[in-house]
Amino acid sequence: MKTIDLRSDTVTKPSSEMRQAIATAIVGDDVFGDDPTVIELEKHVAGLFGREASLFVPSGTMGNQICLKVLSEPGWELLCDRECHVVNYEAAGPVIHAGLLINLLTTERGMITAEMVRQNIRPINLHCPLTKLVTLENTHNRHGGTILPQQEVLKVREVCDEFDLIFHLDGARIWNAHAASGKSLEELTAPFDSVSVCLSKGLGAPAGSMILGGAEFIEKCRRARKLFGGGMRQVGILAAAGLYAVKNNITRLVDDHTNAKLLAEGLNALDTFSVDLSRVETNIVVANIVADLPAETIVTNLSEAGVPVVQFGPRKIRMVTHLDVTGADCKEALDRIGELFN
Ligand SMILES: *Cc1c(COP(=O)(O)O)cnc(C)c1O
């Protein structure tokens, strides 16, 4: 039985074409600044986003953490959505690496509105921490791959300008927001001071993320990357995979979105699950369990049926479509799910 792995878009394996690019990459010592393939990737991705510079880092976590560290001082306060990756899945990084105080805000679909930012800025006096940073996540993982409303992002930027706040984007899946909305990568990310994006999610590279920003900021990030232990030597073999990914795997993301809708509609047709279809904007499907069954049981049964998914709460599971599952695979997954649950 073929496994149809819907746990995450991180499970993709490099294709033979990508492996070819890896095998033939010209490399050098990137800590010395000598790796031509890394240099090419950094130039190419900076260009895609209309930024001055970019930096290759081993993971999205390191990308976010370096940005927060470089842009802040210990004791500053960070405003972010309660469900965000930076706080929930990065091992308390903002506290440990940057010494930030975190204010978790409850949002609709991951969007911290301009009004919420305004309401949560503390008065400037000697008792209070300085509210200095805001982060957003686009698309938003725990909210189900939702795309942030760009008009509101621009309004938050205005509040950041008014109160001198730093605005960071966790854009691990910004590629999906771009493919689904038709807005350019540059337009989606221009309001932010710093941006981190992943090559190893929907784009299918085995590892790697990029930080984007101004040249001076990126040089500070390069130093922080060394501090974090992320300076790598002949890493052009990974950069080659990243280059292959950004050149070949962006436009096809719409297929993943079509497949996610197919899955969501199929699950909704069963009595066991209910999916808010309005949230299925990209490649993530969060299904609520409406039958009297714990998520653990469902996850175990599906795994045994060759359809691994992840638990997303006591009564929720998450499925993610990606490069290594086809529309036919998703139909097959639905058949297997339908045999177990109705
Ligand atoms: C995957 C992901 C990251 C980065 O995670 P790594 O495992 O460190 O690559 C960051 N933000 C979001 C929203 C993600 O989904």
mmCIF file of C-alpha atoms and ligand atoms in Angstrom:
data_model
loop_
_atom_site.group_PDB
_atom_site.id
_atom_site.type_symbol
_atom_site.label_atom_id
_atom_site.label_comp_id
_atom_site.label_asym_id
_atom_site.label_seq_id
_atom_site.Cartn_x
_atom_site.Cartn_y
_atom_site.Cartn_z
ATOM 1 C CA MET A 1 0.000 0.000 0.000
ATOM 2 C CA LYS A 2 1.328 3.402 -0.980
ATOM 3 C CA THR A 3 1.705 5.845 1.899
ATOM 4 C CA ILE A 4 0.004 9.174 1.215
ATOM 5 C CA ASP A 5 1.767 11.378 3.702
ATOM 6 C CA LEU A 6 -0.392 14.385 4.597
ATOM 7 C CA ARG A 7 1.371 15.309 7.835
ATOM 8 C CA SER A 8 3.128 18.356 6.436
ATOM 9 C CA ASP A 9 4.568 19.948 3.313
ATOM 10 C CA THR A 10 7.969 19.408 4.948
ATOM 11 C CA VAL A 11 7.870 15.681 4.077
ATOM 12 C CA THR A 12 8.628 16.184 0.370
ATOM 13 C CA LYS A 13 11.738 14.483 -0.956
ATOM 14 C CA PRO A 14 14.034 16.012 -3.568
ATOM 15 C CA SER A 15 12.989 15.025 -7.104
ATOM 16 C CA SER A 16 15.532 13.507 -9.496
ATOM 17 C CA GLU A 17 15.865 16.894 -11.269
ATOM 18 C CA MET A 18 16.543 18.578 -7.929
ATOM 19 C CA ARG A 19 19.062 15.851 -7.058
ATOM 20 C CA GLN A 20 20.743 16.512 -10.399
ATOM 21 C CA ALA A 21 21.047 20.205 -9.481
ATOM 22 C CA ILE A 22 22.488 19.195 -6.107
ATOM 23 C CA ALA A 23 24.974 16.793 -7.693
ATOM 24 C CA THR A 24 26.322 19.333 -10.165
ATOM 25 C CA ALA A 25 26.389 22.413 -7.886
ATOM 26 C CA ILE A 26 29.574 24.467 -7.874
ATOM 27 C CA VAL A 27 30.525 25.011 -4.231
ATOM 28 C CA GLY A 28 32.952 26.908 -2.010
ATOM 29 C CA ASP A 29 33.287 27.811 1.655
ATOM 30 C CA ASP A 30 30.235 29.942 2.395
ATOM 31 C CA VAL A 31 31.534 31.106 5.766
ATOM 32 C CA PHE A 32 34.380 32.705 3.772
ATOM 33 C CA GLY A 33 31.711 34.024 1.357
ATOM 34 C CA ASP A 34 33.082 31.788 -1.405
ATOM 35 C CA ASP A 35 30.170 29.611 -2.413
ATOM 36 C CA PRO A 36 28.973 30.749 -5.860
ATOM 37 C CA THR A 37 25.719 28.784 -5.659
ATOM 38 C CA VAL A 38 24.779 30.326 -2.306
ATOM 39 C CA ILE A 39 25.629 33.773 -3.680
ATOM 40 C CA GLU A 40 23.440 33.093 -6.720
ATOM 41 C CA LEU A 41 20.539 31.892 -4.541
ATOM 42 C CA GLU A 42 20.788 34.920 -2.253
ATOM 43 C CA LYS A 43 20.786 37.302 -5.248
ATOM 44 C CA HIS A 44 17.976 35.481 -6.986
ATOM 45 C CA VAL A 45 15.677 35.380 -3.947
ATOM 46 C CA ALA A 46 16.395 39.016 -3.023
ATOM 47 C CA GLY A 47 15.324 39.862 -6.586
ATOM 48 C CA LEU A 48 12.121 37.832 -6.322
ATOM 49 C CA PHE A 49 11.110 39.913 -3.309
ATOM 50 C CA GLY A 50 12.485 43.229 -4.576
ATOM 51 C CA ARG A 51 14.862 43.511 -1.612
ATOM 52 C CA GLU A 52 18.457 44.609 -1.405
ATOM 53 C CA ALA A 53 19.786 41.369 0.044
ATOM 54 C CA SER A 54 18.978 37.955 1.435
ATOM 55 C CA LEU A 55 20.694 35.333 3.582
ATOM 56 C CA PHE A 56 20.532 31.552 3.377
ATOM 57 C CA VAL A 57 19.918 29.924 6.782
ATOM 58 C CA PRO A 58 19.450 26.254 7.721
ATOM 59 C CA SER A 59 15.833 26.496 8.936
ATOM 60 C CA GLY A 60 12.805 28.732 9.202
ATOM 61 C CA THR A 61 13.152 28.717 12.948
ATOM 62 C CA MET A 62 16.658 30.115 12.668
ATOM 63 C CA GLY A 63 15.425 32.685 10.132
ATOM 64 C CA ASN A 64 12.758 33.997 12.500
ATOM 65 C CA GLN A 65 14.999 33.868 15.549
ATOM 66 C CA ILE A 66 17.885 35.706 13.882
ATOM 67 C CA CYS A 67 15.528 38.467 12.709
ATOM 68 C CA LEU A 68 14.031 38.943 16.171
ATOM 69 C CA LYS A 69 17.466 38.882 17.806
ATOM 70 C CA VAL A 70 19.053 41.357 15.396
ATOM 71 C CA LEU A 71 16.148 43.806 15.511
ATOM 72 C CA SER A 72 15.558 43.948 19.257
ATOM 73 C CA GLU A 73 16.975 44.572 22.696
ATOM 74 C CA PRO A 74 16.349 42.320 25.721
ATOM 75 C CA GLY A 75 13.186 43.284 27.585
ATOM 76 C CA TRP A 76 11.367 44.632 24.552
ATOM 77 C CA GLU A 77 7.823 43.426 24.070
ATOM 78 C CA LEU A 78 6.684 41.471 21.016
ATOM 79 C CA LEU A 79 3.039 41.415 19.917
ATOM 80 C CA CYS A 80 2.011 38.267 18.088
ATOM 81 C CA ASP A 81 -0.935 36.012 17.436
ATOM 82 C CA ARG A 82 -1.567 33.361 20.101
ATOM 83 C CA GLU A 83 -1.287 30.565 17.543
ATOM 84 C CA CYS A 84 1.870 31.751 15.796
ATOM 85 C CA HIS A 85 4.793 29.483 14.939
ATOM 86 C CA VAL A 86 7.369 31.836 16.460
ATOM 87 C CA VAL A 87 5.886 31.276 19.919
ATOM 88 C CA ASN A 88 4.340 27.802 19.679
ATOM 89 C CA TYR A 89 6.949 25.838 17.737
ATOM 90 C CA GLU A 90 10.317 27.492 18.203
ATOM 91 C CA ALA A 91 11.235 26.165 21.647
ATOM 92 C CA ALA A 92 10.828 29.525 23.432
ATOM 93 C CA GLY A 93 13.440 31.061 21.111
ATOM 94 C CA PRO A 94 12.254 34.684 21.356
ATOM 95 C CA VAL A 95 12.627 34.531 25.143
ATOM 96 C CA ILE A 96 15.942 32.687 25.198
ATOM 97 C CA HIS A 97 17.760 34.246 22.238
ATOM 98 C CA ALA A 98 16.402 37.771 22.273
ATOM 99 C CA GLY A 99 15.080 38.154 25.830
ATOM 100 C CA LEU A 100 11.711 39.349 24.544
ATOM 101 C CA LEU A 101 8.536 39.677 26.536
ATOM 102 C CA ILE A 102 5.707 38.169 24.552
ATOM 103 C CA ASN A 103 2.138 39.443 24.395
ATOM 104 C CA LEU A 104 -0.082 36.827 22.744
ATOM 105 C CA LEU A 105 -3.157 38.283 21.073
ATOM 106 C CA THR A 106 -6.239 36.288 20.143
ATOM 107 C CA THR A 107 -7.095 36.896 16.502
ATOM 108 C CA GLU A 108 -9.454 35.942 13.726
ATOM 109 C CA ARG A 109 -7.556 33.856 11.164
ATOM 110 C CA GLY A 110 -4.149 34.971 12.439
ATOM 111 C CA MET A 111 -4.519 38.669 11.621
ATOM 112 C CA ILE A 112 -3.498 41.183 14.280
ATOM 113 C CA THR A 113 -5.422 44.259 13.216
ATOM 114 C CA ALA A 114 -4.065 47.793 13.316
ATOM 115 C CA GLU A 115 -6.594 48.540 16.051
ATOM 116 C CA MET A 116 -5.338 45.630 18.165
ATOM 117 C CA VAL A 117 -1.752 46.811 17.815
ATOM 118 C CA ARG A 118 -2.774 50.324 18.840
ATOM 119 C CA GLN A 119 -4.681 49.013 21.889
ATOM 120 C CA ASN A 120 -1.752 46.905 23.049
ATOM 121 C CA ILE A 121 1.034 49.459 22.883
ATOM 122 C CA ARG A 122 1.969 50.231 26.458
ATOM 123 C CA PRO A 123 2.411 53.772 27.723
ATOM 124 C CA ILE A 124 5.965 55.001 27.680
ATOM 125 C CA ASN A 125 6.980 55.358 31.310
ATOM 126 C CA LEU A 126 9.606 53.747 33.501
ATOM 127 C CA HIS A 127 7.283 51.024 34.820
ATOM 128 C CA CYS A 128 6.416 49.475 31.496
ATOM 129 C CA PRO A 129 8.245 47.282 29.043
ATOM 130 C CA LEU A 130 8.695 48.956 25.671
ATOM 131 C CA THR A 131 6.284 47.576 23.092
ATOM 132 C CA LYS A 132 8.558 47.475 20.058
ATOM 133 C CA LEU A 133 7.855 44.550 17.742
ATOM 134 C CA VAL A 134 4.946 43.001 15.876
ATOM 135 C CA THR A 135 5.130 39.703 13.989
ATOM 136 C CA LEU A 136 2.636 38.248 11.558
ATOM 137 C CA GLU A 137 2.549 34.873 9.818
ATOM 138 C CA ASN A 138 1.415 34.479 6.183
ATOM 139 C CA THR A 139 -0.018 32.010 5.402
ATOM 140 C CA HIS A 140 -1.028 31.161 8.932
ATOM 141 C CA ASN A 141 -0.327 27.541 9.812
ATOM 142 C CA ARG A 142 -2.436 26.966 12.933
ATOM 143 C CA HIS A 143 -5.326 28.984 11.543
ATOM 144 C CA GLY A 144 -5.438 26.572 8.593
ATOM 145 C CA GLY A 145 -3.248 28.133 5.912
ATOM 146 C CA THR A 146 -5.218 31.370 5.875
ATOM 147 C CA ILE A 147 -3.966 34.353 3.868
ATOM 148 C CA LEU A 148 -3.636 37.648 5.714
ATOM 149 C CA PRO A 149 -5.755 40.514 4.335
ATOM 150 C CA GLN A 150 -3.184 42.781 2.671
ATOM 151 C CA GLN A 151 -5.178 45.994 3.273
ATOM 152 C CA GLU A 152 -5.009 45.349 7.019
ATOM 153 C CA VAL A 153 -1.295 44.483 6.838
ATOM 154 C CA LEU A 154 -0.759 47.946 5.317
ATOM 155 C CA LYS A 155 -2.740 49.529 8.157
ATOM 156 C CA VAL A 156 -0.565 47.735 10.727
ATOM 157 C CA ARG A 157 2.477 49.136 8.903
ATOM 158 C CA GLU A 158 1.068 52.647 9.441
ATOM 159 C CA VAL A 159 0.696 52.023 13.175
ATOM 160 C CA CYS A 160 4.250 50.647 13.274
ATOM 161 C CA ASP A 161 5.481 53.851 11.620
ATOM 162 C CA GLU A 162 3.487 56.022 14.002
ATOM 163 C CA PHE A 163 4.812 54.271 17.145
ATOM 164 C CA ASP A 164 8.257 53.251 15.899
ATOM 165 C CA LEU A 165 7.579 49.496 16.037
ATOM 166 C CA ILE A 166 9.518 46.846 14.117
ATOM 167 C CA PHE A 167 7.395 44.654 11.861
ATOM 168 C CA HIS A 168 8.522 41.077 11.138
ATOM 169 C CA LEU A 169 6.917 38.528 8.825
ATOM 170 C CA ASP A 170 7.176 34.786 9.312
ATOM 171 C CA GLY A 171 6.637 34.041 5.641
ATOM 172 C CA ALA A 172 7.420 30.318 5.767
ATOM 173 C CA ARG A 173 4.495 29.786 3.358
ATOM 174 C CA ILE A 174 4.355 33.203 1.689
ATOM 175 C CA TRP A 175 4.727 31.319 -1.622
ATOM 176 C CA ASN A 176 1.276 29.825 -1.047
ATOM 177 C CA ALA A 177 -0.237 33.245 -0.293
ATOM 178 C CA HIS A 178 1.339 34.516 -3.522
ATOM 179 C CA ALA A 179 0.126 31.590 -5.638
ATOM 180 C CA ALA A 180 -3.400 31.725 -4.224
ATOM 181 C CA SER A 181 -3.909 35.510 -4.203
ATOM 182 C CA GLY A 182 -2.041 36.434 -7.376
ATOM 183 C CA LYS A 183 -0.312 39.227 -5.422
ATOM 184 C CA SER A 184 3.426 39.424 -6.043
ATOM 185 C CA LEU A 185 5.933 38.279 -3.448
ATOM 186 C CA GLU A 186 7.189 41.843 -3.348
ATOM 187 C CA GLU A 187 3.766 43.341 -2.690
ATOM 188 C CA LEU A 188 2.963 40.825 0.054
ATOM 189 C CA THR A 189 6.230 41.412 1.924
ATOM 190 C CA ALA A 190 7.017 45.095 1.256
ATOM 191 C CA PRO A 191 5.321 46.360 4.457
ATOM 192 C CA PHE A 192 7.700 44.385 6.689
ATOM 193 C CA ASP A 193 11.106 45.370 8.046
ATOM 194 C CA SER A 194 12.274 41.766 8.037
ATOM 195 C CA VAL A 195 10.990 38.629 6.362
ATOM 196 C CA SER A 196 11.841 34.960 6.663
ATOM 197 C CA VAL A 197 10.698 32.431 4.028
ATOM 198 C CA CYS A 198 11.126 28.642 3.789
ATOM 199 C CA LEU A 199 12.478 26.684 0.845
ATOM 200 C CA SER A 200 11.656 23.351 2.456
ATOM 201 C CA LYS A 201 7.881 23.596 2.771
ATOM 202 C CA GLY A 202 5.759 23.693 -0.360
ATOM 203 C CA LEU A 203 8.742 24.394 -2.592
ATOM 204 C CA GLY A 204 10.202 20.985 -1.815
ATOM 205 C CA ALA A 205 13.865 21.693 -1.026
ATOM 206 C CA PRO A 206 15.351 19.333 1.569
ATOM 207 C CA ALA A 207 16.377 22.194 3.891
ATOM 208 C CA GLY A 208 16.909 25.916 4.029
ATOM 209 C CA SER A 209 15.226 29.248 4.544
ATOM 210 C CA MET A 210 15.999 32.800 3.512
ATOM 211 C CA ILE A 211 15.991 36.059 5.442
ATOM 212 C CA LEU A 212 15.177 39.159 3.389
ATOM 213 C CA GLY A 213 15.888 42.801 4.069
ATOM 214 C CA GLY A 214 18.264 45.699 3.534
ATOM 215 C CA ALA A 215 21.989 45.095 2.965
ATOM 216 C CA GLU A 216 23.025 46.403 6.370
ATOM 217 C CA PHE A 217 20.411 44.321 8.185
ATOM 218 C CA ILE A 218 21.458 41.182 6.273
ATOM 219 C CA GLU A 219 25.103 41.709 7.266
ATOM 220 C CA LYS A 220 24.022 41.826 10.921
ATOM 221 C CA CYS A 221 22.042 38.634 10.334
ATOM 222 C CA ARG A 222 25.138 36.976 8.828
ATOM 223 C CA ARG A 223 27.011 37.624 12.050
ATOM 224 C CA ALA A 224 24.056 36.373 14.133
ATOM 225 C CA ARG A 225 23.904 33.245 11.961
ATOM 226 C CA LYS A 226 27.498 32.470 12.998
ATOM 227 C CA LEU A 227 26.565 33.097 16.625
ATOM 228 C CA PHE A 228 23.638 30.674 16.306
ATOM 229 C CA GLY A 229 25.922 28.017 14.806
ATOM 230 C CA GLY A 230 24.346 28.299 11.372
ATOM 231 C CA GLY A 231 27.422 29.185 9.320
ATOM 232 C CA MET A 232 27.838 26.287 6.876
ATOM 233 C CA ARG A 233 30.704 25.537 4.529
ATOM 234 C CA GLN A 234 30.119 23.913 1.086
ATOM 235 C CA VAL A 235 26.425 24.509 1.455
ATOM 236 C CA GLY A 236 25.987 25.238 -2.254
ATOM 237 C CA ILE A 237 24.695 21.685 -2.521
ATOM 238 C CA LEU A 238 21.664 22.801 -0.504
ATOM 239 C CA ALA A 239 21.484 26.215 -2.151
ATOM 240 C CA ALA A 240 21.299 24.430 -5.525
ATOM 241 C CA ALA A 241 18.200 22.603 -4.308
ATOM 242 C CA GLY A 242 16.766 25.936 -3.142
ATOM 243 C CA LEU A 243 17.470 27.565 -6.504
ATOM 244 C CA TYR A 244 15.852 24.664 -8.302
ATOM 245 C CA ALA A 245 12.845 24.998 -5.963
ATOM 246 C CA VAL A 246 12.282 28.739 -6.463
ATOM 247 C CA LYS A 247 12.747 28.435 -10.228
ATOM 248 C CA ASN A 248 10.458 25.444 -10.734
ATOM 249 C CA ASN A 249 8.079 24.887 -7.860
ATOM 250 C CA ILE A 250 6.275 28.165 -7.179
ATOM 251 C CA THR A 251 3.596 28.234 -9.872
ATOM 252 C CA ARG A 252 2.614 24.597 -9.274
ATOM 253 C CA LEU A 253 1.509 25.430 -5.711
ATOM 254 C CA VAL A 254 -1.969 26.135 -7.107
ATOM 255 C CA ASP A 255 -2.264 22.350 -7.663
ATOM 256 C CA ASP A 256 -1.709 21.806 -3.940
ATOM 257 C CA HIS A 257 -4.474 24.309 -3.236
ATOM 258 C CA THR A 258 -6.859 22.503 -5.593
ATOM 259 C CA ASN A 259 -6.014 19.208 -3.880
ATOM 260 C CA ALA A 260 -6.582 20.708 -0.427
ATOM 261 C CA LYS A 261 -10.075 21.848 -1.494
ATOM 262 C CA LEU A 262 -10.785 18.376 -2.816
ATOM 263 C CA LEU A 263 -9.745 16.837 0.498
ATOM 264 C CA ALA A 264 -11.717 19.399 2.504
ATOM 265 C CA GLU A 265 -14.906 18.824 0.518
ATOM 266 C CA GLY A 266 -14.488 15.051 0.746
ATOM 267 C CA LEU A 267 -14.040 15.200 4.522
ATOM 268 C CA ASN A 268 -17.037 17.486 4.867
ATOM 269 C CA ALA A 269 -19.181 14.907 3.111
ATOM 270 C CA LEU A 270 -18.461 12.441 5.956
ATOM 271 C CA ASP A 271 -20.366 12.583 9.272
ATOM 272 C CA THR A 272 -17.152 12.275 11.297
ATOM 273 C CA PHE A 273 -15.560 15.532 10.175
ATOM 274 C CA SER A 274 -16.437 19.117 9.533
ATOM 275 C CA VAL A 275 -14.190 21.549 7.722
ATOM 276 C CA ASP A 276 -14.717 25.308 7.503
ATOM 277 C CA LEU A 277 -14.251 25.555 3.742
ATOM 278 C CA SER A 278 -13.810 29.330 3.896
ATOM 279 C CA ARG A 279 -10.497 28.698 5.671
ATOM 280 C CA VAL A 280 -9.147 26.335 3.054
ATOM 281 C CA GLU A 281 -7.445 29.076 1.083
ATOM 282 C CA THR A 282 -4.144 27.292 0.425
ATOM 283 C CA ASN A 283 -2.630 23.836 1.069
ATOM 284 C CA ILE A 284 -3.740 23.202 4.672
ATOM 285 C CA VAL A 285 -6.928 21.473 5.795
ATOM 286 C CA VAL A 286 -7.898 21.558 9.450
ATOM 287 C CA ALA A 287 -10.736 19.115 10.082
ATOM 288 C CA ASN A 288 -12.855 19.283 13.235
ATOM 289 C CA ILE A 289 -13.926 15.932 14.604
ATOM 290 C CA VAL A 290 -17.681 16.079 15.133
ATOM 291 C CA ALA A 291 -18.158 12.364 15.867
ATOM 292 C CA ASP A 292 -17.515 11.086 19.377
ATOM 293 C CA LEU A 293 -13.939 10.034 18.672
ATOM 294 C CA PRO A 294 -10.690 11.409 20.071
ATOM 295 C CA ALA A 295 -8.181 12.800 17.590
ATOM 296 C CA GLU A 296 -5.563 10.278 18.789
ATOM 297 C CA THR A 297 -7.693 7.357 17.594
ATOM 298 C CA ILE A 298 -8.287 8.932 14.211
ATOM 299 C CA VAL A 299 -4.606 9.720 13.751
ATOM 300 C CA THR A 300 -3.631 6.128 14.642
ATOM 301 C CA ASN A 301 -6.262 4.586 12.363
ATOM 302 C CA LEU A 302 -5.328 6.800 9.456
ATOM 303 C CA SER A 303 -1.662 6.082 9.925
ATOM 304 C CA GLU A 304 -2.399 2.337 9.807
ATOM 305 C CA ALA A 305 -4.349 2.959 6.612
ATOM 306 C CA GLY A 306 -1.291 4.629 5.060
ATOM 307 C CA VAL A 307 -2.599 8.188 5.397
ATOM 308 C CA PRO A 308 -0.546 9.809 8.148
ATOM 309 C CA VAL A 309 -1.913 13.161 9.363
ATOM 310 C CA VAL A 310 -1.183 15.211 12.486
ATOM 311 C CA GLN A 311 -3.291 15.871 15.535
ATOM 312 C CA PHE A 312 -4.053 19.559 15.897
ATOM 313 C CA GLY A 313 -5.871 19.652 19.209
ATOM 314 C CA PRO A 314 -8.100 17.246 21.164
ATOM 315 C CA ARG A 315 -10.745 17.305 18.405
ATOM 316 C CA LYS A 316 -8.823 18.408 15.366
ATOM 317 C CA ILE A 317 -6.535 16.958 12.739
ATOM 318 C CA ARG A 318 -4.463 18.719 10.084
ATOM 319 C CA MET A 319 -3.707 17.582 6.563
ATOM 320 C CA VAL A 320 -1.301 19.340 4.227
ATOM 321 C CA THR A 321 -1.035 18.854 0.471
ATOM 322 C CA HIS A 322 2.310 19.159 -1.289
ATOM 323 C CA LEU A 323 4.507 18.321 -4.255
ATOM 324 C CA ASP A 324 4.627 14.610 -3.429
ATOM 325 C CA VAL A 325 0.851 14.015 -3.393
ATOM 326 C CA THR A 326 -1.212 14.157 -6.569
ATOM 327 C CA GLY A 327 -4.931 14.754 -7.034
ATOM 328 C CA ALA A 328 -5.307 10.982 -7.519
ATOM 329 C CA ASP A 329 -3.483 10.388 -4.218
ATOM 330 C CA CYS A 330 -5.911 12.729 -2.456
ATOM 331 C CA LYS A 331 -8.887 10.849 -3.929
ATOM 332 C CA GLU A 332 -7.303 7.579 -2.787
ATOM 333 C CA ALA A 333 -6.735 9.078 0.694
ATOM 334 C CA LEU A 334 -10.421 10.075 0.827
ATOM 335 C CA ASP A 335 -11.440 6.539 -0.173
ATOM 336 C CA ARG A 336 -9.351 5.088 2.642
ATOM 337 C CA ILE A 337 -10.693 7.649 5.145
ATOM 338 C CA GLY A 338 -14.263 6.927 3.996
ATOM 339 C CA GLU A 339 -13.772 3.186 4.589
ATOM 340 C CA LEU A 340 -12.803 3.846 8.216
ATOM 341 C CA PHE A 341 -15.148 6.705 9.050
ATOM 342 C CA ASN A 342 -18.418 7.846 7.587
HETATM 343 C C1 LIG B 1 7.712 25.419 9.169
HETATM 344 C C2 LIG B 1 7.500 26.767 9.674
HETATM 345 C C3 LIG B 1 8.575 27.536 10.132
HETATM 346 C C4 LIG B 1 9.989 27.027 10.175
HETATM 347 O O1 LIG B 1 10.122 25.791 10.715
HETATM 348 P P1 LIG B 1 11.466 24.930 10.596
HETATM 349 O O2 LIG B 1 11.020 23.600 11.059
HETATM 350 O O3 LIG B 1 12.455 25.562 11.477
HETATM 351 O O4 LIG B 1 11.912 24.958 9.186
HETATM 352 C C5 LIG B 1 8.314 28.819 10.540
HETATM 353 N N1 LIG B 1 7.067 29.322 10.501
HETATM 354 C C6 LIG B 1 6.014 28.622 10.060
HETATM 355 C C7 LIG B 1 4.663 29.247 10.012
HETATM 356 C C8 LIG B 1 6.190 27.316 9.639
HETATM 357 O O5 LIG B 1 5.132 26.609 9.218
#
